[in-house]
Amino acid sequence: MIALENVGTPDDPNTNVNEEKAVTVTVNGVETLTLKAEGTNVVSLSGDSAKDISVSGNGSIKINAVPNTLKTIDASQVNGNVYVDVSNASGMTKIVTGGGDDKVTVDISDDVLANAQIEGGSGNDELVVNGSGTVQFNQSGFEKVTFDKTTGAITFSALNAADIQTI
């Protein structure tokens, strides 16, 4: 397990300058990575074989980048806010967040499977969809879905989605 406590520098929302500085955590040769977040943390994860990441703790965590080998992330045991950008991954199958107000960014062009399981926790959660393609996520717990950096047409089927309040 890697314990994180106030690692990196978060952006101050009260200024016009982006002060955010992520600390890069590189883990090679490890397929299952366990993180514990206390305090406020901003990290970029890299490595050559990480497939599964689990995160727990009472703090918040912002993960700006993940290894391209990543398939699942489970942050259901995090009590603070979880912000994770999995745009660098390839073929994600499962993303789960915790009890805070969480934000997950995906690129449907190649990083997440069209039928991936995506679950938000008990907070007010947002799913940001980038890229282009067709998806029908098995999705719940995300009250807001945002289409941001689109690179072409997106077909977003909400057939297997629950809890969406705003698009």
PDB file of C-alpha atoms in Angstrom:
ATOM      1  CA  MET A   1       0.000   0.000   0.000  1.00  0.00           C
ATOM      2  CA  ILE A   2       1.103   3.528  -0.753  1.00  0.00           C
ATOM      3  CA  ALA A   3      -0.037   6.036   1.877  1.00  0.00           C
ATOM      4  CA  LEU A   4      -0.656   9.566   0.608  1.00  0.00           C
ATOM      5  CA  GLU A   5      -1.095  12.486   2.992  1.00  0.00           C
ATOM      6  CA  ASN A   6      -1.233  16.012   1.552  1.00  0.00           C
ATOM      7  CA  VAL A   7       0.819  14.981  -1.496  1.00  0.00           C
ATOM      8  CA  GLY A   8       0.938  17.462  -4.373  1.00  0.00           C
ATOM      9  CA  THR A   9      -0.541  20.953  -4.513  1.00  0.00           C
ATOM     10  CA  PRO A  10      -4.256  21.447  -5.205  1.00  0.00           C
ATOM     11  CA  ASP A  11      -5.540  24.404  -7.191  1.00  0.00           C
ATOM     12  CA  ASP A  12      -6.950  27.262  -5.128  1.00  0.00           C
ATOM     13  CA  PRO A  13     -10.428  27.945  -6.589  1.00  0.00           C
ATOM     14  CA  ASN A  14     -10.330  31.484  -5.158  1.00  0.00           C
ATOM     15  CA  THR A  15      -7.581  32.654  -7.541  1.00  0.00           C
ATOM     16  CA  ASN A  16      -7.307  33.089 -11.314  1.00  0.00           C
ATOM     17  CA  VAL A  17      -4.012  31.186 -11.407  1.00  0.00           C
ATOM     18  CA  ASN A  18      -3.759  27.401 -11.575  1.00  0.00           C
ATOM     19  CA  GLU A  19      -1.457  26.447  -8.692  1.00  0.00           C
ATOM     20  CA  GLU A  20      -2.059  22.718  -9.042  1.00  0.00           C
ATOM     21  CA  LYS A  21       1.055  20.538  -9.055  1.00  0.00           C
ATOM     22  CA  ALA A  22       0.715  16.784  -9.194  1.00  0.00           C
ATOM     23  CA  VAL A  23       3.330  14.469  -7.757  1.00  0.00           C
ATOM     24  CA  THR A  24       4.154  11.605 -10.123  1.00  0.00           C
ATOM     25  CA  VAL A  25       4.005   8.162  -8.535  1.00  0.00           C
ATOM     26  CA  THR A  26       5.700   5.522 -10.709  1.00  0.00           C
ATOM     27  CA  VAL A  27       5.169   1.871  -9.870  1.00  0.00           C
ATOM     28  CA  ASN A  28       6.665  -0.649 -12.287  1.00  0.00           C
ATOM     29  CA  GLY A  29       6.108  -4.399 -12.096  1.00  0.00           C
ATOM     30  CA  VAL A  30       2.981  -4.112  -9.920  1.00  0.00           C
ATOM     31  CA  GLU A  31      -0.401  -5.208 -11.298  1.00  0.00           C
ATOM     32  CA  THR A  32      -2.530  -4.328  -8.248  1.00  0.00           C
ATOM     33  CA  LEU A  33      -1.907  -0.953  -6.619  1.00  0.00           C
ATOM     34  CA  THR A  34      -3.457   0.060  -3.296  1.00  0.00           C
ATOM     35  CA  LEU A  35      -3.528   3.718  -2.230  1.00  0.00           C
ATOM     36  CA  LYS A  36      -4.673   5.278   1.040  1.00  0.00           C
ATOM     37  CA  ALA A  37      -5.571   8.981   0.826  1.00  0.00           C
ATOM     38  CA  GLU A  38      -5.513  11.264   3.865  1.00  0.00           C
ATOM     39  CA  GLY A  39      -5.648  15.038   3.564  1.00  0.00           C
ATOM     40  CA  THR A  40      -5.718  16.576   0.069  1.00  0.00           C
ATOM     41  CA  ASN A  41      -3.725  14.796  -2.636  1.00  0.00           C
ATOM     42  CA  VAL A  42      -2.916  15.474  -6.308  1.00  0.00           C
ATOM     43  CA  VAL A  43      -1.038  12.709  -8.133  1.00  0.00           C
ATOM     44  CA  SER A  44      -0.255  11.332 -11.568  1.00  0.00           C
ATOM     45  CA  LEU A  45       0.188   7.571 -11.640  1.00  0.00           C
ATOM     46  CA  SER A  46       2.476   5.782 -14.047  1.00  0.00           C
ATOM     47  CA  GLY A  47       3.843   2.300 -14.409  1.00  0.00           C
ATOM     48  CA  ASP A  48       4.318  -0.535 -16.838  1.00  0.00           C
ATOM     49  CA  SER A  49       1.821  -3.131 -15.607  1.00  0.00           C
ATOM     50  CA  ALA A  50      -0.816  -1.714 -13.211  1.00  0.00           C
ATOM     51  CA  LYS A  51      -4.197  -3.277 -14.014  1.00  0.00           C
ATOM     52  CA  ASP A  52      -6.175  -2.599 -10.839  1.00  0.00           C
ATOM     53  CA  ILE A  53      -6.090   0.339  -8.446  1.00  0.00           C
ATOM     54  CA  SER A  54      -7.980   0.495  -5.172  1.00  0.00           C
ATOM     55  CA  VAL A  55      -8.145   3.656  -3.082  1.00  0.00           C
ATOM     56  CA  SER A  56      -9.349   4.134   0.492  1.00  0.00           C
ATOM     57  CA  GLY A  57      -9.108   6.794   3.196  1.00  0.00           C
ATOM     58  CA  ASN A  58     -10.732   9.846   4.718  1.00  0.00           C
ATOM     59  CA  GLY A  59      -8.984  12.363   2.471  1.00  0.00           C
ATOM     60  CA  SER A  60      -9.523  13.496  -1.087  1.00  0.00           C
ATOM     61  CA  ILE A  61      -7.550  12.485  -4.149  1.00  0.00           C
ATOM     62  CA  LYS A  62      -7.160  13.861  -7.641  1.00  0.00           C
ATOM     63  CA  ILE A  63      -5.538  11.451 -10.088  1.00  0.00           C
ATOM     64  CA  ASN A  64      -4.555  13.406 -13.203  1.00  0.00           C
ATOM     65  CA  ALA A  65      -3.182  10.430 -15.118  1.00  0.00           C
ATOM     66  CA  VAL A  66      -3.216   6.638 -14.899  1.00  0.00           C
ATOM     67  CA  PRO A  67      -1.087   3.940 -16.555  1.00  0.00           C
ATOM     68  CA  ASN A  68      -2.354   2.892 -19.997  1.00  0.00           C
ATOM     69  CA  THR A  69      -2.494  -0.724 -18.729  1.00  0.00           C
ATOM     70  CA  LEU A  70      -5.201   0.116 -16.150  1.00  0.00           C
ATOM     71  CA  LYS A  71      -8.492  -1.835 -16.350  1.00  0.00           C
ATOM     72  CA  THR A  72     -10.249  -1.076 -13.029  1.00  0.00           C
ATOM     73  CA  ILE A  73     -10.247   1.582 -10.340  1.00  0.00           C
ATOM     74  CA  ASP A  74     -12.173   1.137  -7.091  1.00  0.00           C
ATOM     75  CA  ALA A  75     -12.305   4.234  -4.890  1.00  0.00           C
ATOM     76  CA  SER A  76     -15.508   3.202  -3.094  1.00  0.00           C
ATOM     77  CA  GLN A  77     -13.747   3.342   0.290  1.00  0.00           C
ATOM     78  CA  VAL A  78     -12.756   7.020  -0.044  1.00  0.00           C
ATOM     79  CA  ASN A  79     -14.779   9.386   2.142  1.00  0.00           C
ATOM     80  CA  GLY A  80     -13.484  12.580   0.501  1.00  0.00           C
ATOM     81  CA  ASN A  81     -13.775  13.785  -3.073  1.00  0.00           C
ATOM     82  CA  VAL A  82     -12.308  11.659  -5.878  1.00  0.00           C
ATOM     83  CA  TYR A  83     -11.303  13.237  -9.183  1.00  0.00           C
ATOM     84  CA  VAL A  84      -9.849  10.788 -11.678  1.00  0.00           C
ATOM     85  CA  ASP A  85      -8.947  11.154 -15.341  1.00  0.00           C
ATOM     86  CA  VAL A  86      -8.638   7.748 -17.010  1.00  0.00           C
ATOM     87  CA  SER A  87      -8.187   9.163 -20.520  1.00  0.00           C
ATOM     88  CA  ASN A  88      -4.738   7.591 -20.750  1.00  0.00           C
ATOM     89  CA  ALA A  89      -5.987   4.055 -19.999  1.00  0.00           C
ATOM     90  CA  SER A  90      -6.930   1.538 -22.655  1.00  0.00           C
ATOM     91  CA  GLY A  91      -9.957  -0.723 -22.248  1.00  0.00           C
ATOM     92  CA  MET A  92     -11.169   0.255 -18.763  1.00  0.00           C
ATOM     93  CA  THR A  93     -13.899  -2.119 -17.545  1.00  0.00           C
ATOM     94  CA  LYS A  94     -14.826  -0.736 -14.112  1.00  0.00           C
ATOM     95  CA  ILE A  95     -14.697   2.620 -12.316  1.00  0.00           C
ATOM     96  CA  VAL A  96     -16.193   3.054  -8.824  1.00  0.00           C
ATOM     97  CA  THR A  97     -16.044   6.208  -6.661  1.00  0.00           C
ATOM     98  CA  GLY A  98     -16.791   6.880  -2.999  1.00  0.00           C
ATOM     99  CA  GLY A  99     -18.782   9.095  -0.675  1.00  0.00           C
ATOM    100  CA  GLY A 100     -17.599  12.541  -1.761  1.00  0.00           C
ATOM    101  CA  ASP A 101     -18.506  14.792  -4.678  1.00  0.00           C
ATOM    102  CA  ASP A 102     -16.597  12.896  -7.347  1.00  0.00           C
ATOM    103  CA  LYS A 103     -15.622  13.589 -10.960  1.00  0.00           C
ATOM    104  CA  VAL A 104     -14.505  10.976 -13.492  1.00  0.00           C
ATOM    105  CA  THR A 105     -13.184  11.895 -16.943  1.00  0.00           C
ATOM    106  CA  VAL A 106     -13.213   9.257 -19.687  1.00  0.00           C
ATOM    107  CA  ASP A 107     -12.314   9.262 -23.372  1.00  0.00           C
ATOM    108  CA  ILE A 108     -14.688   6.885 -25.131  1.00  0.00           C
ATOM    109  CA  SER A 109     -12.514   6.763 -28.246  1.00  0.00           C
ATOM    110  CA  ASP A 110     -10.239   4.165 -26.674  1.00  0.00           C
ATOM    111  CA  ASP A 111      -9.855   4.309 -22.909  1.00  0.00           C
ATOM    112  CA  VAL A 112     -13.089   2.797 -21.604  1.00  0.00           C
ATOM    113  CA  LEU A 113     -15.127  -0.112 -22.946  1.00  0.00           C
ATOM    114  CA  ALA A 114     -18.534   0.793 -24.389  1.00  0.00           C
ATOM    115  CA  ASN A 115     -20.309  -1.299 -21.727  1.00  0.00           C
ATOM    116  CA  ALA A 116     -18.036  -0.511 -18.771  1.00  0.00           C
ATOM    117  CA  GLN A 117     -19.383  -0.512 -15.209  1.00  0.00           C
ATOM    118  CA  ILE A 118     -19.224   3.052 -13.878  1.00  0.00           C
ATOM    119  CA  GLU A 119     -20.562   3.708 -10.364  1.00  0.00           C
ATOM    120  CA  GLY A 120     -20.620   6.975  -8.464  1.00  0.00           C
ATOM    121  CA  GLY A 121     -20.864   7.028  -4.696  1.00  0.00           C
ATOM    122  CA  SER A 122     -23.250   8.849  -2.410  1.00  0.00           C
ATOM    123  CA  GLY A 123     -22.081  12.382  -3.242  1.00  0.00           C
ATOM    124  CA  ASN A 124     -22.982  14.682  -6.135  1.00  0.00           C
ATOM    125  CA  ASP A 125     -20.952  13.050  -8.902  1.00  0.00           C
ATOM    126  CA  GLU A 126     -20.078  14.050 -12.479  1.00  0.00           C
ATOM    127  CA  LEU A 127     -19.027  11.926 -15.444  1.00  0.00           C
ATOM    128  CA  VAL A 128     -17.138  13.861 -18.136  1.00  0.00           C
ATOM    129  CA  VAL A 129     -17.155  12.172 -21.548  1.00  0.00           C
ATOM    130  CA  ASN A 130     -14.512  13.080 -24.143  1.00  0.00           C
ATOM    131  CA  GLY A 131     -13.720  11.649 -27.578  1.00  0.00           C
ATOM    132  CA  SER A 132     -16.144  10.053 -30.003  1.00  0.00           C
ATOM    133  CA  GLY A 133     -17.961   6.761 -30.331  1.00  0.00           C
ATOM    134  CA  THR A 134     -20.923   4.796 -29.037  1.00  0.00           C
ATOM    135  CA  VAL A 135     -21.348   3.768 -25.397  1.00  0.00           C
ATOM    136  CA  GLN A 136     -23.951   2.130 -23.218  1.00  0.00           C
ATOM    137  CA  PHE A 137     -22.338   2.156 -19.793  1.00  0.00           C
ATOM    138  CA  ASN A 138     -23.715   0.179 -16.876  1.00  0.00           C
ATOM    139  CA  GLN A 139     -23.838   3.419 -14.948  1.00  0.00           C
ATOM    140  CA  SER A 140     -25.269   4.562 -11.621  1.00  0.00           C
ATOM    141  CA  GLY A 141     -24.641   7.269  -9.044  1.00  0.00           C
ATOM    142  CA  PHE A 142     -23.565  10.010 -11.454  1.00  0.00           C
ATOM    143  CA  GLU A 143     -26.046  12.852 -11.248  1.00  0.00           C
ATOM    144  CA  LYS A 144     -24.393  14.884 -14.013  1.00  0.00           C
ATOM    145  CA  VAL A 145     -23.000  13.812 -17.400  1.00  0.00           C
ATOM    146  CA  THR A 146     -20.939  16.362 -19.342  1.00  0.00           C
ATOM    147  CA  PHE A 147     -19.785  16.020 -22.953  1.00  0.00           C
ATOM    148  CA  ASP A 148     -16.593  18.044 -23.188  1.00  0.00           C
ATOM    149  CA  LYS A 149     -13.684  17.500 -25.584  1.00  0.00           C
ATOM    150  CA  THR A 150     -15.556  15.669 -28.293  1.00  0.00           C
ATOM    151  CA  THR A 151     -13.626  14.665 -31.399  1.00  0.00           C
ATOM    152  CA  GLY A 152     -16.620  13.507 -33.424  1.00  0.00           C
ATOM    153  CA  ALA A 153     -20.095  12.085 -32.993  1.00  0.00           C
ATOM    154  CA  ILE A 154     -21.078  10.537 -29.655  1.00  0.00           C
ATOM    155  CA  THR A 155     -23.955   8.140 -29.156  1.00  0.00           C
ATOM    156  CA  PHE A 156     -24.613   7.844 -25.429  1.00  0.00           C
ATOM    157  CA  SER A 157     -27.264   5.270 -24.575  1.00  0.00           C
ATOM    158  CA  ALA A 158     -28.729   5.710 -21.095  1.00  0.00           C
ATOM    159  CA  LEU A 159     -30.580   2.386 -21.261  1.00  0.00           C
ATOM    160  CA  ASN A 160     -28.436   0.934 -18.459  1.00  0.00           C
ATOM    161  CA  ALA A 161     -27.904   4.223 -16.622  1.00  0.00           C
ATOM    162  CA  ALA A 162     -29.542   5.377 -13.411  1.00  0.00           C
ATOM    163  CA  ASP A 163     -29.507   8.571 -11.324  1.00  0.00           C
ATOM    164  CA  ILE A 164     -28.695  11.047 -14.146  1.00  0.00           C
ATOM    165  CA  GLN A 165     -30.281  14.425 -13.385  1.00  0.00           C
ATOM    166  CA  THR A 166     -28.364  16.763 -15.720  1.00  0.00           C
ATOM    167  CA  ILE A 167     -26.768  16.372 -19.146  1.00  0.00           C
TER     168      ILE A 167
END
